[in-house]
Short mmCIF file of C-alpha atoms and ligand atoms in Angstrom, two decimals:
data_model
loop_
_atom_site.label_atom_id
_atom_site.label_comp_id
_atom_site.label_asym_id
_atom_site.label_seq_id
_atom_site.Cartn_x
_atom_site.Cartn_y
_atom_site.Cartn_z
CA MET U 1 28.55 -1.76 0.35
CA SER U 2 27.76 -2.71 -3.25
CA THR U 3 24.12 -3.39 -4.15
CA GLN U 4 24.84 -7.10 -4.09
CA GLU U 5 26.38 -6.88 -0.62
CA GLN U 6 23.36 -4.87 0.56
CA ILE U 7 21.03 -7.55 -0.78
CA ILE U 8 22.93 -10.33 1.00
CA PHE U 9 22.95 -8.29 4.24
CA VAL U 10 19.18 -7.62 4.07
CA SER U 11 18.50 -11.31 3.36
CA GLU U 12 20.48 -12.23 6.47
CA MET U 13 18.62 -9.62 8.52
CA LEU U 14 15.29 -11.04 7.34
CA LEU U 15 16.39 -14.51 8.44
CA LYS U 16 17.53 -13.24 11.85
CA SER U 17 14.72 -10.81 12.69
CA THR U 18 11.82 -12.13 14.76
CA HIS U 19 9.51 -9.33 13.61
CA SER U 20 9.94 -7.77 10.17
CA VAL U 21 7.49 -5.30 8.67
CA ALA U 22 7.22 -4.00 5.10
CA PHE U 23 5.87 -0.47 4.70
CA THR U 24 4.76 -0.03 1.09
CA GLY U 25 3.62 2.80 -1.17
CA ALA U 26 2.54 3.48 -4.74
CA GLY U 27 6.03 2.60 -6.09
CA ILE U 28 5.60 -1.11 -5.38
CA SER U 29 2.56 -1.15 -7.67
CA ALA U 30 4.05 1.05 -10.39
CA GLU U 31 5.42 -1.98 -12.25
CA SER U 32 1.91 -3.46 -12.30
CA GLY U 33 0.99 -0.50 -14.50
CA ILE U 34 -0.75 1.71 -11.93
CA PRO U 35 0.16 5.33 -12.63
CA VAL U 36 1.12 7.57 -9.74
CA PHE U 37 -1.50 10.14 -8.81
CA ARG U 38 0.46 13.36 -9.21
CA GLY U 39 2.84 14.96 -11.75
CA LYS U 40 3.22 14.50 -15.49
CA ASP U 41 1.23 11.45 -16.71
CA GLY U 42 -0.29 11.20 -13.21
CA LEU U 43 -3.98 10.37 -12.93
CA TRP U 44 -4.88 13.87 -11.82
CA GLU U 45 -3.67 15.31 -15.13
CA LYS U 46 -6.63 13.57 -16.77
CA TYR U 47 -9.21 13.55 -13.97
CA ASN U 48 -10.39 16.15 -11.50
CA PRO U 49 -8.93 15.28 -8.07
CA LYS U 50 -11.96 17.01 -6.53
CA ALA U 51 -13.74 13.69 -7.04
CA LEU U 52 -11.87 12.44 -3.97
CA ASP U 53 -12.54 15.53 -1.89
CA LEU U 54 -14.93 14.55 0.89
CA GLU U 55 -17.02 17.75 0.78
CA TYR U 56 -17.37 17.56 -3.00
CA PHE U 57 -18.31 13.87 -2.79
CA TYR U 58 -21.24 14.60 -0.47
CA ALA U 59 -22.30 17.70 -2.46
CA LYS U 60 -22.08 16.04 -5.91
CA PRO U 61 -22.03 12.27 -5.40
CA LYS U 62 -22.96 11.44 -9.02
CA ALA U 63 -20.19 13.59 -10.54
CA SER U 64 -17.72 12.27 -8.00
CA TRP U 65 -18.68 8.65 -8.65
CA GLU U 66 -18.30 9.08 -12.43
CA VAL U 67 -14.57 9.76 -11.90
CA ILE U 68 -14.21 7.16 -9.14
CA LYS U 69 -15.80 4.49 -11.36
CA ASP U 70 -13.41 5.24 -14.23
CA VAL U 71 -10.26 5.43 -12.12
CA PHE U 72 -10.82 2.74 -9.54
CA TYR U 73 -13.43 0.31 -10.80
CA LYS U 74 -12.88 0.08 -14.57
CA PHE U 75 -9.10 0.19 -14.38
CA LEU U 76 -7.69 -0.69 -10.97
CA ILE U 77 -9.82 -3.76 -10.45
CA ASN U 78 -8.17 -5.53 -13.43
CA ILE U 79 -4.57 -4.85 -12.41
CA LYS U 80 -2.44 -7.82 -11.34
CA PRO U 81 0.29 -8.11 -8.68
CA ASN U 82 3.89 -7.95 -9.90
CA ALA U 83 7.04 -9.82 -8.86
CA ALA U 84 7.60 -7.46 -5.91
CA HIS U 85 4.17 -8.28 -4.43
CA TYR U 86 4.74 -12.02 -5.05
CA SER U 87 8.15 -11.84 -3.33
CA LEU U 88 6.55 -10.39 -0.17
CA ALA U 89 3.92 -13.15 -0.23
CA GLU U 90 6.69 -15.75 -0.48
CA TRP U 91 8.51 -14.17 2.47
CA GLU U 92 5.36 -14.34 4.59
CA ARG U 93 5.04 -18.06 3.77
CA MET U 94 8.72 -18.50 4.72
CA ASN U 95 7.95 -16.70 8.00
CA VAL U 96 10.64 -14.06 7.48
CA LEU U 97 8.10 -11.24 6.91
CA HIS U 98 5.52 -10.80 9.62
CA ALA U 99 3.33 -7.88 8.48
CA ILE U 100 2.77 -5.40 5.67
CA ILE U 101 1.52 -1.91 6.39
CA THR U 102 0.50 -0.42 3.07
CA GLN U 103 -0.57 3.04 1.97
CA ASN U 104 -1.92 1.50 -1.23
CA ILE U 105 -5.59 0.93 -1.80
CA ASP U 106 -5.18 -1.49 -4.70
CA ASN U 107 -5.56 -4.84 -2.86
CA LEU U 108 -2.50 -6.22 -4.70
CA HIS U 109 -0.71 -7.56 -1.60
CA GLN U 110 -3.75 -9.69 -0.80
CA LYS U 111 -4.11 -10.74 -4.45
CA ALA U 112 -0.46 -11.89 -4.34
CA GLY U 113 -1.22 -14.03 -1.27
CA ASN U 114 -0.21 -11.98 1.79
CA LYS U 115 -2.56 -12.46 4.74
CA ASN U 116 -1.16 -10.09 7.34
CA VAL U 117 -1.82 -6.79 5.53
CA PHE U 118 -2.79 -3.55 7.28
CA GLU U 119 -4.32 -1.00 4.91
CA PHE U 120 -3.52 2.40 6.42
CA HIS U 121 -5.61 4.26 3.83
CA GLY U 122 -8.32 1.61 3.38
CA SER U 123 -9.09 -0.27 0.18
CA ALA U 124 -10.87 0.21 -3.13
CA ALA U 125 -11.90 -3.43 -2.91
CA ARG U 126 -14.62 -2.52 -0.41
CA LEU U 127 -17.50 -0.03 -0.42
CA ILE U 128 -19.04 1.34 2.76
CA CYS U 129 -22.45 2.87 3.42
CA THR U 130 -22.06 6.44 4.63
CA SER U 131 -25.31 6.09 6.65
CA CYS U 132 -25.41 2.64 8.28
CA LEU U 133 -21.69 1.73 7.75
CA LYS U 134 -22.53 -1.63 6.16
CA GLN U 135 -19.58 -2.88 4.10
CA TYR U 136 -19.73 -4.53 0.69
CA THR U 137 -17.10 -6.01 -1.58
CA ALA U 138 -16.77 -3.94 -4.74
CA LEU U 139 -17.89 -6.94 -6.78
CA GLU U 140 -21.22 -7.12 -4.94
CA ILE U 141 -22.34 -3.66 -6.05
CA SER U 142 -23.44 -2.66 -9.56
CA LEU U 143 -22.11 0.67 -10.80
CA GLU U 144 -24.56 0.83 -13.72
CA VAL U 145 -26.56 3.56 -11.96
CA LEU U 146 -24.57 6.22 -10.09
CA PRO U 147 -24.20 6.93 -7.25
CA PRO U 148 -24.53 3.38 -5.86
CA LEU U 149 -26.78 3.09 -2.81
CA CYS U 150 -26.82 0.78 0.20
CA VAL U 151 -29.03 -2.27 -0.37
CA LYS U 152 -30.10 -2.15 3.29
CA CYS U 153 -30.82 1.53 4.01
CA LYS U 154 -30.45 3.31 0.62
CA GLY U 155 -27.63 5.46 2.04
CA LEU U 156 -24.85 6.73 -0.25
CA LEU U 157 -22.02 4.22 -0.81
CA LYS U 158 -18.41 5.38 -0.77
CA PRO U 159 -15.20 3.49 -1.57
CA ASP U 160 -13.74 2.32 1.74
CA PHE U 161 -10.55 4.33 1.41
CA ILE U 162 -9.49 7.69 2.77
CA PHE U 163 -10.54 10.73 0.73
CA PHE U 164 -8.73 14.08 0.79
CA GLY U 165 -9.64 15.76 4.05
CA GLU U 166 -10.69 12.55 5.77
CA PRO U 167 -8.92 11.29 8.91
CA ILE U 168 -7.33 7.84 9.17
CA THR U 169 -9.77 5.42 10.77
CA GLU U 170 -9.11 4.44 14.37
CA GLU U 171 -9.10 0.79 13.33
CA ALA U 172 -6.44 1.32 10.61
CA TYR U 173 -4.30 3.37 12.99
CA GLN U 174 -4.52 0.98 15.94
CA SER U 175 -3.94 -2.18 13.86
CA SER U 176 -0.90 -0.59 12.18
CA MET U 177 0.50 0.43 15.59
CA LYS U 178 0.05 -3.15 16.76
CA ALA U 179 1.82 -4.47 13.66
CA LEU U 180 4.75 -2.14 14.42
CA GLN U 181 5.18 -3.40 17.98
CA ASN U 182 8.51 -5.17 18.48
CA CYS U 183 9.51 -4.43 14.87
CA GLN U 184 13.21 -5.22 14.47
CA LEU U 185 13.47 -4.70 10.73
CA MET U 186 11.43 -2.35 8.58
CA LEU U 187 11.59 -2.39 4.79
CA ILE U 188 10.27 0.84 3.27
CA ILE U 189 9.37 0.03 -0.32
CA GLY U 190 8.33 2.50 -3.04
CA THR U 191 7.10 5.45 -1.03
CA SER U 192 8.11 9.09 -1.23
CA GLY U 193 7.32 9.62 2.48
CA GLU U 194 5.33 12.73 1.63
CA VAL U 195 1.88 11.65 2.76
CA SER U 196 1.09 12.38 6.38
CA PRO U 197 0.41 10.85 8.89
CA ALA U 198 1.42 7.54 7.22
CA ASN U 199 4.94 8.88 6.74
CA SER U 200 5.49 8.96 10.52
CA LEU U 201 5.27 5.16 10.91
CA PRO U 202 8.91 4.39 9.94
CA TYR U 203 10.06 6.99 12.49
CA LEU U 204 8.16 5.14 15.21
CA ALA U 205 9.79 1.87 14.15
CA LYS U 206 13.22 3.50 14.27
CA GLU U 207 12.54 4.98 17.73
CA ASN U 208 11.75 1.47 18.91
CA GLY U 209 15.10 0.23 17.63
CA ALA U 210 14.25 -1.21 14.20
CA LEU U 211 16.82 -1.34 11.41
CA ILE U 212 15.42 0.69 8.50
CA VAL U 213 16.03 -0.52 4.96
CA GLU U 214 14.73 1.56 2.09
CA ILE U 215 14.09 0.26 -1.41
CA ASN U 216 13.27 2.95 -3.96
CA LYS U 217 14.27 3.85 -7.47
CA ASP U 218 14.80 7.48 -6.40
CA LYS U 219 15.50 9.41 -3.21
CA SER U 220 12.69 9.85 -0.71
CA LEU U 221 12.14 12.03 2.34
CA TYR U 222 13.59 9.16 4.40
CA SER U 223 16.81 8.84 2.43
CA ASN U 224 18.80 11.52 4.24
CA SER U 225 17.05 11.42 7.60
CA LEU U 226 16.10 7.90 8.60
CA SER U 227 17.21 4.99 6.44
CA ASP U 228 20.12 2.84 7.64
CA ILE U 229 20.45 1.11 4.29
CA ILE U 230 19.22 2.41 0.95
CA ILE U 231 18.97 0.06 -2.00
CA ASN U 232 18.35 2.03 -5.16
CA GLY U 233 16.44 0.34 -7.96
CA ASN U 234 13.14 -1.10 -9.07
CA ALA U 235 11.20 -2.95 -6.39
CA THR U 236 10.63 -6.04 -8.58
CA GLU U 237 14.31 -6.52 -9.32
CA ILE U 238 15.54 -5.98 -5.77
CA LEU U 239 12.88 -8.05 -4.01
CA GLN U 240 13.35 -10.94 -6.45
CA ASN U 241 17.08 -10.78 -5.82
CA ILE U 242 16.54 -10.95 -2.04
CA SER U 243 14.14 -13.89 -2.59
CA MET U 244 16.85 -15.79 -4.46
CA HIS U 245 19.18 -15.44 -1.48
CA LEU U 246 16.49 -16.52 0.97
CA LEU U 247 15.66 -19.59 -1.12
CA ALA U 248 19.35 -20.47 -1.51
CA HIS U 249 19.74 -20.24 2.28
CA ASN U 250 16.72 -22.50 2.81
CA LYS U 251 18.13 -25.10 0.41
CA ALA U 252 21.53 -24.96 2.11
CA VAL U 253 20.12 -25.64 5.60
CA LYS U 254 17.87 -28.53 4.43
P1 NAD M 301 4.26 8.53 -4.17
O1 NAD M 301 3.60 8.55 -5.53
O2 NAD M 301 4.31 9.79 -3.39
O3 NAD M 301 5.75 7.99 -4.31
C1 NAD M 301 6.04 6.81 -5.02
C2 NAD M 301 7.45 6.42 -4.68
O4 NAD M 301 7.73 5.19 -5.33
C3 NAD M 301 8.50 7.44 -5.16
O5 NAD M 301 9.42 7.67 -4.10
C4 NAD M 301 9.17 6.73 -6.34
O6 NAD M 301 10.54 7.06 -6.45
C5 NAD M 301 9.01 5.27 -5.96
N1 NAD M 301 8.94 4.34 -7.08
C6 NAD M 301 8.28 4.51 -8.25
N2 NAD M 301 8.41 3.41 -9.01
C7 NAD M 301 9.17 2.53 -8.30
C8 NAD M 301 9.64 1.21 -8.54
N3 NAD M 301 9.37 0.57 -9.67
N4 NAD M 301 10.39 0.61 -7.58
C9 NAD M 301 10.70 1.27 -6.43
N5 NAD M 301 10.27 2.51 -6.15
C10 NAD M 301 9.52 3.13 -7.07
O7 NAD M 301 3.54 7.33 -3.37
P2 NAD M 301 3.20 7.18 -1.83
O8 NAD M 301 4.36 7.57 -1.02
O9 NAD M 301 2.63 5.81 -1.68
O10 NAD M 301 2.03 8.26 -1.58
C11 NAD M 301 1.00 8.43 -2.52
C12 NAD M 301 -0.40 8.33 -1.94
O11 NAD M 301 -1.29 8.05 -3.03
C13 NAD M 301 -0.59 7.23 -0.94
O12 NAD M 301 -1.50 7.71 0.00
C14 NAD M 301 -1.22 6.10 -1.72
O13 NAD M 301 -2.27 5.50 -0.98
C15 NAD M 301 -1.89 6.78 -2.90
N6 NAD M 301 -1.69 6.00 -4.14
C16 NAD M 301 -1.97 4.68 -4.14
C17 NAD M 301 -1.77 3.92 -5.28
C18 NAD M 301 -2.08 2.46 -5.23
O14 NAD M 301 -2.91 2.02 -4.41
N7 NAD M 301 -1.42 1.66 -6.06
C19 NAD M 301 -1.27 4.52 -6.44
C20 NAD M 301 -1.00 5.90 -6.41
C21 NAD M 301 -1.20 6.63 -5.24
#
């Protein structure tokens, strides 16, 4: 199939499927200007990744928070969704996309307008007290003095996303499993498939009979082992192209 034929086929599958799920990774946000974490020009070339190591965070919360503030709260908070995020929001409104399970912590799916988003690794948009577990939105808490402390119990606050060495929360795991139930079509968008255990979710969808469509500008760990259809290219371009077909279909049936 040519890329254009693949796009038409996936549009038709989205219209037919009664439960479609998008599984997204850092690649969908790359065109918003968020650098990947690893490799040349990755964030960890400039900053010490130890800042996100759980043991280090508890041992040296101030040093850890200095990096976290720079990376996640001076920079990430100002980033805007791109055309790929907006396409998924449009598909949810059209009722052809039923859930997003994301590995990203950048809140961009919600900013674009998606409601049914399951954050497998948590979110930088929230902070959580490590003592009493009270949650705050990031905007509620001043980062003038580091580390930030819980207003209620003075416990240490932590971004509400998974650090290195931290297990997935039961809530994130169970809600993602629920979102996968009865999945007929899974779109894997912009993920290398290297981060475990998140990378096992598409395999579960496949075992349950879902058609797996991968959208990525390069090969991923899924490309040779799992994906039924692979559309190579930038997420913004491909998702906008699928959107055009969906909108044309909607006009034709009206
Ligand atoms: P990854 O960095 O391992 O892989 C990114 C994938 O996206 C690659 O396969 C790459 O080919 C593809 N890609 C890059 N640009 C693309 C584009 N424009 N269109 C389509 N595909 C593109 O990312 P991962 O698999 O999500 O794993 C990284 C981990 O780091 C995750 O746990 C994630 O939470 C975290 N992370 C999050 C963010 C974020 O929240 N935006 C950013 C970086 C890393």
